[in-house]
CSV table of C-alpha atoms in Angstrom, one decimal:
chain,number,residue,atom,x,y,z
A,26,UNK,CA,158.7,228.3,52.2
A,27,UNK,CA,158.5,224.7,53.0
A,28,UNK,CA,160.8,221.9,54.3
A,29,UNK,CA,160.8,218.2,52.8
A,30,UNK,CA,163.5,215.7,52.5
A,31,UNK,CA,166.4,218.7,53.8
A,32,UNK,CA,165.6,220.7,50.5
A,33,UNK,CA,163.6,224.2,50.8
A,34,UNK,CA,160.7,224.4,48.6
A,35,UNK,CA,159.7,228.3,47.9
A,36,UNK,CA,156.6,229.3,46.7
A,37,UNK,CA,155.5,231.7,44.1
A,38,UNK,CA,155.9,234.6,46.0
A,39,UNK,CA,160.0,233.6,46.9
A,40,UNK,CA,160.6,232.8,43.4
A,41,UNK,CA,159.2,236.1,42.3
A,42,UNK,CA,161.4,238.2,45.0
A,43,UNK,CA,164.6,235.6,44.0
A,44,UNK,CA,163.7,236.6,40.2
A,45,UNK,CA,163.5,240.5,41.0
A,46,UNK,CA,166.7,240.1,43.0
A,47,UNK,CA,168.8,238.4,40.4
A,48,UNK,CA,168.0,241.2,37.9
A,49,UNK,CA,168.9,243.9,40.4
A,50,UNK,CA,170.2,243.1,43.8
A,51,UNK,CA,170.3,247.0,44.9
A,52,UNK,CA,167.1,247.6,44.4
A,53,UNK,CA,165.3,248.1,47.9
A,54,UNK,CA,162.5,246.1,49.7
A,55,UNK,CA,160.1,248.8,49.1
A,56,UNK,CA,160.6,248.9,45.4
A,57,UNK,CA,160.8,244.7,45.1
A,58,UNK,CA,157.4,245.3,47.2
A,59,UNK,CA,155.8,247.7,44.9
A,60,UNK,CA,156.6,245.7,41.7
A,61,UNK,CA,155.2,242.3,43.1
A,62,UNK,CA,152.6,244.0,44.6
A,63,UNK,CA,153.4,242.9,48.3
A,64,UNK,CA,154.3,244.8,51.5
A,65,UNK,CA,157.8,245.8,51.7
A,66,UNK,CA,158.1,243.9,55.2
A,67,UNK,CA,157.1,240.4,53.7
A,68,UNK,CA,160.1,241.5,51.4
A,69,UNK,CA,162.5,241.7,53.8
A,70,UNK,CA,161.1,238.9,55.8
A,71,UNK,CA,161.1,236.4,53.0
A,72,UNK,CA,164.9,237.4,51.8
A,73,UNK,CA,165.9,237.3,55.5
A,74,UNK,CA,164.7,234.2,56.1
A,75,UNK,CA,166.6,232.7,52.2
A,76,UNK,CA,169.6,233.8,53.3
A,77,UNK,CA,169.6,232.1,56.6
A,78,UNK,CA,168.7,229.5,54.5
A,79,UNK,CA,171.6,229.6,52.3
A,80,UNK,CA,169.2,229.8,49.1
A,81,UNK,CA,170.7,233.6,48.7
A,82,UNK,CA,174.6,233.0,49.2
A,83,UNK,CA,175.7,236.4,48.6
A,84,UNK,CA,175.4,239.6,46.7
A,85,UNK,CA,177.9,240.0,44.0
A,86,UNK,CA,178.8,242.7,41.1
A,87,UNK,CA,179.3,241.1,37.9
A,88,UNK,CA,182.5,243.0,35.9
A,89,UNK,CA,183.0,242.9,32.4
A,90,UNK,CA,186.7,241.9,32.5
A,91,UNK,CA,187.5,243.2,28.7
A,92,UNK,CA,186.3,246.6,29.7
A,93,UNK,CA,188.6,247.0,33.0
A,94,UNK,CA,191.1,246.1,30.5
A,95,UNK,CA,192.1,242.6,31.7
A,96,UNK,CA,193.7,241.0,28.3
A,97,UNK,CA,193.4,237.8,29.9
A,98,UNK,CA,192.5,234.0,28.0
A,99,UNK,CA,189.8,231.6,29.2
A,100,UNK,CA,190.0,227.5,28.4
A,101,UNK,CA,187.9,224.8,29.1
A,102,UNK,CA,190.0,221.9,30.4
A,103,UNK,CA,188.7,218.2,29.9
A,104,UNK,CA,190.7,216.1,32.1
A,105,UNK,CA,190.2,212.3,31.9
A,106,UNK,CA,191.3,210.8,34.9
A,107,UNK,CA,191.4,207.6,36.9
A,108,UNK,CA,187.6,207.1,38.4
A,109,UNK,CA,189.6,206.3,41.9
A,110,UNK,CA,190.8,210.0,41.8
A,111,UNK,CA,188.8,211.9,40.5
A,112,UNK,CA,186.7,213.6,43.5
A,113,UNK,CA,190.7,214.8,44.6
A,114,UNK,CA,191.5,216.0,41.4
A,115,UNK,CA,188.7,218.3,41.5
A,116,UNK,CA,189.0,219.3,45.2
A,117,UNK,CA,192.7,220.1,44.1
A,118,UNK,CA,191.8,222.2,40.9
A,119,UNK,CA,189.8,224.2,42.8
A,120,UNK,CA,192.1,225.6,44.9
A,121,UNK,CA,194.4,226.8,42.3
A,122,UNK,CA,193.5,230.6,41.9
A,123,UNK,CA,193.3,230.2,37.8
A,124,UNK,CA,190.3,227.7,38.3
A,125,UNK,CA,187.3,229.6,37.8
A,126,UNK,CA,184.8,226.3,37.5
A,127,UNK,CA,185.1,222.9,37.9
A,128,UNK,CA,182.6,220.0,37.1
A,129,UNK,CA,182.8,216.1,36.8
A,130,UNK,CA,180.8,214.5,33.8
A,131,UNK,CA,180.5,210.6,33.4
A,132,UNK,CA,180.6,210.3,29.7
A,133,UNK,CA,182.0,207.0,28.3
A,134,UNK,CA,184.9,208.0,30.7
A,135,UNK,CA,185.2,210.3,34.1
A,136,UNK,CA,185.8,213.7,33.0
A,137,UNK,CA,186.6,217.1,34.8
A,138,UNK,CA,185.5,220.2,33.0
A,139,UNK,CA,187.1,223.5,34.4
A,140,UNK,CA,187.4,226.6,33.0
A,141,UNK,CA,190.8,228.3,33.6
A,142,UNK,CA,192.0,231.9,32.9
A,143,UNK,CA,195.6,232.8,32.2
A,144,UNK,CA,197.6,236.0,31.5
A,145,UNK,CA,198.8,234.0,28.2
A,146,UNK,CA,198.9,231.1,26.0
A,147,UNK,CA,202.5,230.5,27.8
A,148,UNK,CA,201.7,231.2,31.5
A,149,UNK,CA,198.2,228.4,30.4
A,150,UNK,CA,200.7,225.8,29.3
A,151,UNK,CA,203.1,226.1,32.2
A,152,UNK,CA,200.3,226.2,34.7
A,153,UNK,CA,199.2,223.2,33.5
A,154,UNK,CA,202.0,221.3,32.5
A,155,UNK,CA,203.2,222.3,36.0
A,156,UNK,CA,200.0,222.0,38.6
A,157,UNK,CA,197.7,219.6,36.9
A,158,UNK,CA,199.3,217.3,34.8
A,159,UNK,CA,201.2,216.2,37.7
A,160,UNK,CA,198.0,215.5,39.9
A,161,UNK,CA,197.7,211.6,40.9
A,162,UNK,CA,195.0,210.4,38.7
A,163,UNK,CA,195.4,212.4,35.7
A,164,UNK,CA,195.1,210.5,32.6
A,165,UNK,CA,195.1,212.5,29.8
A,166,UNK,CA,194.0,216.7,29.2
A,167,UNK,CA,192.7,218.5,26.6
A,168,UNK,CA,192.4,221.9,26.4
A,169,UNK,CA,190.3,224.2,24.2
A,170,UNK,CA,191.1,228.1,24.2
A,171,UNK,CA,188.1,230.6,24.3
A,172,UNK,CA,188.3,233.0,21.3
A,173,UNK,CA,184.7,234.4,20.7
A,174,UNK,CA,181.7,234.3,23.9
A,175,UNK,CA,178.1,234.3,22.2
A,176,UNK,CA,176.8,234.4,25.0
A,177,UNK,CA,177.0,234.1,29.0
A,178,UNK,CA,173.9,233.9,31.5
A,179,UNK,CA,174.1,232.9,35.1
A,180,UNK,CA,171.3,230.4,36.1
A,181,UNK,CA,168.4,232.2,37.0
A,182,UNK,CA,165.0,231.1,38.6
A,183,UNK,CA,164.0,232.6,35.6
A,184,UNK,CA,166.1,230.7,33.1
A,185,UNK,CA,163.8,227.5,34.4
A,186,UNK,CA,159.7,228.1,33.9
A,187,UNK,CA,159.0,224.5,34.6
A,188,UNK,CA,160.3,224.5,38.0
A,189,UNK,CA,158.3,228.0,38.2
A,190,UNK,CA,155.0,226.4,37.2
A,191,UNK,CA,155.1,223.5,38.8
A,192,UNK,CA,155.6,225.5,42.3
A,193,UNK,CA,153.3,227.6,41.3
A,194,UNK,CA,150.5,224.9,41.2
A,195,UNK,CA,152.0,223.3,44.1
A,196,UNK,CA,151.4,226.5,45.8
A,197,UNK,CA,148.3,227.1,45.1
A,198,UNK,CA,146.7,224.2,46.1
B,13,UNK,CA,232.5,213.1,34.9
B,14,UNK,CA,232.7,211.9,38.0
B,15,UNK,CA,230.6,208.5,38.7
B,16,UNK,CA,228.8,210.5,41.7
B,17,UNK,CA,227.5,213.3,39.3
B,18,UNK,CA,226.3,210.9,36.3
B,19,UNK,CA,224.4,209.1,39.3
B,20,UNK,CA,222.5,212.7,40.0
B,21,UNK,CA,222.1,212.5,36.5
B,22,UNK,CA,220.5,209.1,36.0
B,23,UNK,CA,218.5,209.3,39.0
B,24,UNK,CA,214.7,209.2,39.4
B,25,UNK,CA,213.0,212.5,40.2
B,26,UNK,CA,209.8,212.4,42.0
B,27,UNK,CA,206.6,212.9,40.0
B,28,UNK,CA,206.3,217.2,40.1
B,29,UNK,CA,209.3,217.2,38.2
B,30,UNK,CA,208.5,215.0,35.5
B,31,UNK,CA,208.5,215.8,32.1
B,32,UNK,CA,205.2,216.0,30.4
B,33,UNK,CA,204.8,215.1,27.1
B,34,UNK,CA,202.3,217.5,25.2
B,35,UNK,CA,200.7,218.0,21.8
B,36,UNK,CA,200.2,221.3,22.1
B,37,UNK,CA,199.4,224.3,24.6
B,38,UNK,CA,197.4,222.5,27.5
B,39,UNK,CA,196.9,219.2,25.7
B,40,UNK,CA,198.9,216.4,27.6
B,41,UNK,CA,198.8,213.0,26.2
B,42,UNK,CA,199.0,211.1,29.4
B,43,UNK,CA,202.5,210.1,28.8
B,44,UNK,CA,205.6,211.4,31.1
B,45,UNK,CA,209.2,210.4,32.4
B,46,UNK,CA,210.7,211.0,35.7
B,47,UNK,CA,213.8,209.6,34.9
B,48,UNK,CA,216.9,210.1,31.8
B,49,UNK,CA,216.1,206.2,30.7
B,50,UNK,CA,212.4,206.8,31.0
B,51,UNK,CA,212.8,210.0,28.9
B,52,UNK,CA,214.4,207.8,26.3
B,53,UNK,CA,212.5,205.5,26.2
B,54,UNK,CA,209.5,207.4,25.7
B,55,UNK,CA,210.9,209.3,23.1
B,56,UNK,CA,210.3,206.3,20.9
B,57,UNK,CA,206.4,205.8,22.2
B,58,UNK,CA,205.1,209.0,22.1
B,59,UNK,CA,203.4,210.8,19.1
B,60,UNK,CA,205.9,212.8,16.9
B,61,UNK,CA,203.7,215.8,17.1
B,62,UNK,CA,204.7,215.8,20.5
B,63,UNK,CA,208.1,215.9,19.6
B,64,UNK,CA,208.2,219.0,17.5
B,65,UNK,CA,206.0,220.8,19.9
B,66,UNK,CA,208.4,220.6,22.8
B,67,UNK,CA,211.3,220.7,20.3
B,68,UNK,CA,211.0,223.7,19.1
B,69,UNK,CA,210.0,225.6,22.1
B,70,UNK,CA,213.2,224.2,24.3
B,71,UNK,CA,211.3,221.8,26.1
B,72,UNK,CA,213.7,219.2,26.2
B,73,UNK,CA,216.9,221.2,26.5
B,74,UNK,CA,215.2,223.2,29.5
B,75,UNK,CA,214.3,220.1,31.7
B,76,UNK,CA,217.5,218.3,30.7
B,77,UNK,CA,219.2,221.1,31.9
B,78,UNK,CA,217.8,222.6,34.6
B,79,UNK,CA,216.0,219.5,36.5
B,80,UNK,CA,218.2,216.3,35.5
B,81,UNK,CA,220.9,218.8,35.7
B,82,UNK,CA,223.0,217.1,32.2
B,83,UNK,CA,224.2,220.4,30.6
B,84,UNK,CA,226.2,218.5,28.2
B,85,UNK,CA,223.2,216.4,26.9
B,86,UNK,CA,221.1,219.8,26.6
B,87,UNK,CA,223.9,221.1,24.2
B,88,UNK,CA,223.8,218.2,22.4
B,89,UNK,CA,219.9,218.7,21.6
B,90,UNK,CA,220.7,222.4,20.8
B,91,UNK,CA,223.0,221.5,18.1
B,92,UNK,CA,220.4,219.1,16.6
B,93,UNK,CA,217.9,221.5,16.3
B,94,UNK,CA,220.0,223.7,14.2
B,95,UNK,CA,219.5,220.9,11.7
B,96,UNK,CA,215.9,221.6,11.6
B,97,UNK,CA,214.7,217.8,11.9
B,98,UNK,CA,211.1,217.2,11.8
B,99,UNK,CA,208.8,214.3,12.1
B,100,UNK,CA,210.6,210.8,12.0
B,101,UNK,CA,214.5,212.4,11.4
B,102,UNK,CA,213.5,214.2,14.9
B,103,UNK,CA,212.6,210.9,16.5
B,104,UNK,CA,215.6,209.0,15.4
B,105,UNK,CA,218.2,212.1,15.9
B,106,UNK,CA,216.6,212.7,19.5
B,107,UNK,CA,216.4,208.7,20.8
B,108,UNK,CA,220.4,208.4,19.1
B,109,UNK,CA,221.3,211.2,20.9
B,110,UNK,CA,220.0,210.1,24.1
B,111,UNK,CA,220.7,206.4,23.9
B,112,UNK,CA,224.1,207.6,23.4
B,113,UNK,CA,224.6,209.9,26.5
B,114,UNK,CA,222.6,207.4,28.7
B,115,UNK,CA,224.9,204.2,27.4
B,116,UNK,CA,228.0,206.5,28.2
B,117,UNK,CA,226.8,207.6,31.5
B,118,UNK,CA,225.9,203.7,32.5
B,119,UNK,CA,228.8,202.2,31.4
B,120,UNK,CA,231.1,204.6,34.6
B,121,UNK,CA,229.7,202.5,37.0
């Protein structure tokens, strides 16, 4: 693990624990070890030293909402909004609970993208007819309701072989 | 009517108690009124679409009555929508309604 220009750059080896991790982050430092082929210390020293790091933020479980038997709906937001206000719009949608994610896009216009869950299509309107319409800044929303997922990944180092490769080379050099 | 109570009701509310004008669930159209004159007027601007949608759910009648506090205007909405009015009849009936009530509540002072 390297420094340059306040970035970390990992080598093989980290992506390969980071990779093993995001598939199964209970597995142990021995097993991790005995899959890659490395000692079980250099495990623990390597993911030690990425979470003081900050490049592991935390541990999570991943639920499957629909089968704890939340009946909840998920939208995607696009707000338009004055370029001026935008970063505070953002900063403000996410500290509403219902925000799950938020993102700014520069199309032709400034956009916010957020994804927003809701009990109903009624408690949706009034939460945004109520808490983000009203936000300084807000141009104009549209709102598009989830009915069907295809399909949902997280990022993973996985999810990006170029990035793998080209550390890879870098690292073995 | 007293004149101080059609004041309350002419006055101008600050922005979180606007009414937002809508197309449908979570799609705002950027327009809004803060005040019984602005409501008015944009009743006239915005799309008609918008109309029916908050028409027909109460919308109007709700925020008339419960945050410009003008029960007797909110009745007078209820009645027109047991007429059923949609598209431009809705536009006209609404704006006549209110340019009504707002002319009658101006001309106390």
């Amino acid at each position: 693990m390297k420094f340059k220009n306040n970035t970390v750059a990992l080598d093989a080896t980290d992506l390969r624990i980071l990779e093993a991790l995001q598939e199964n982050a209970r597995q142990t430092y021995t097993a991790i070890g005995k899959s890659l082929g490395i000692a079980h210390s250099t495990v623990y020293d390597r993911i030690k030293r990425m979470e003081r790091h900050g490049i592991i933020k935390e541990y999570t479980a991943v639920i499957d909402a629909e089968r704890a038997g939340a009946k909840n709906i998920i939208a995607i937001m696009t707000i338009f909004t004055d370029p001026k206000e935008s970063d505070k719009v953002a900063e403000k949608l996410c500290e509403a609970p219902q925000i799950l994610e938020v993102y700014t896009s520069l199309s032709e216009e400034l956009l916010i993208i957020a994804k927003v869950v809701a009990e109903n299509q009624e408690s949706l309107h009034e939460f945004i007819a109520s808490s983000v319409a009203p936000l300084p800044g807000v141009l104009r929303i549209r709102t598009s309701m989830i009915t069907k997922k295809f399909k949902e990944t997280r990022f993973s180092i996985a999810n990006n072989p170029k990035q793998l490769t080209f550390i890879k080379e870098k690292s073995n050099k | 009517m007293n004149e101080k109570m059609n004041s309350k009701i002419l006055r101008t509310l600050p922005r979180e108690k606007a009414f937002y004008f809508f197309t449908s669930i979570g799609n705002y159209t950027g327009e809004s009124a803060t005040s019984l004159k602005e409501f008015t007027d944009k009743i006239n601007e915005v799309n008609v679409k918008s109309l029916e949608f908050h028409f027909y759910r109460g919308d109007f009648e709700k925020w008339i009555a419960e945050v410009l506090e003008d029960k007797e205007l909110a009745e007078q909405i209820g009645t027109l929508r047991k007429m059923s009015p949609i598209g431009e009849k809705l536009k006209n009936g609404l704006h006549r309604i209110l340019i009504g009530r707002y002319s009658r509540l101006r001309s106390t002072f």
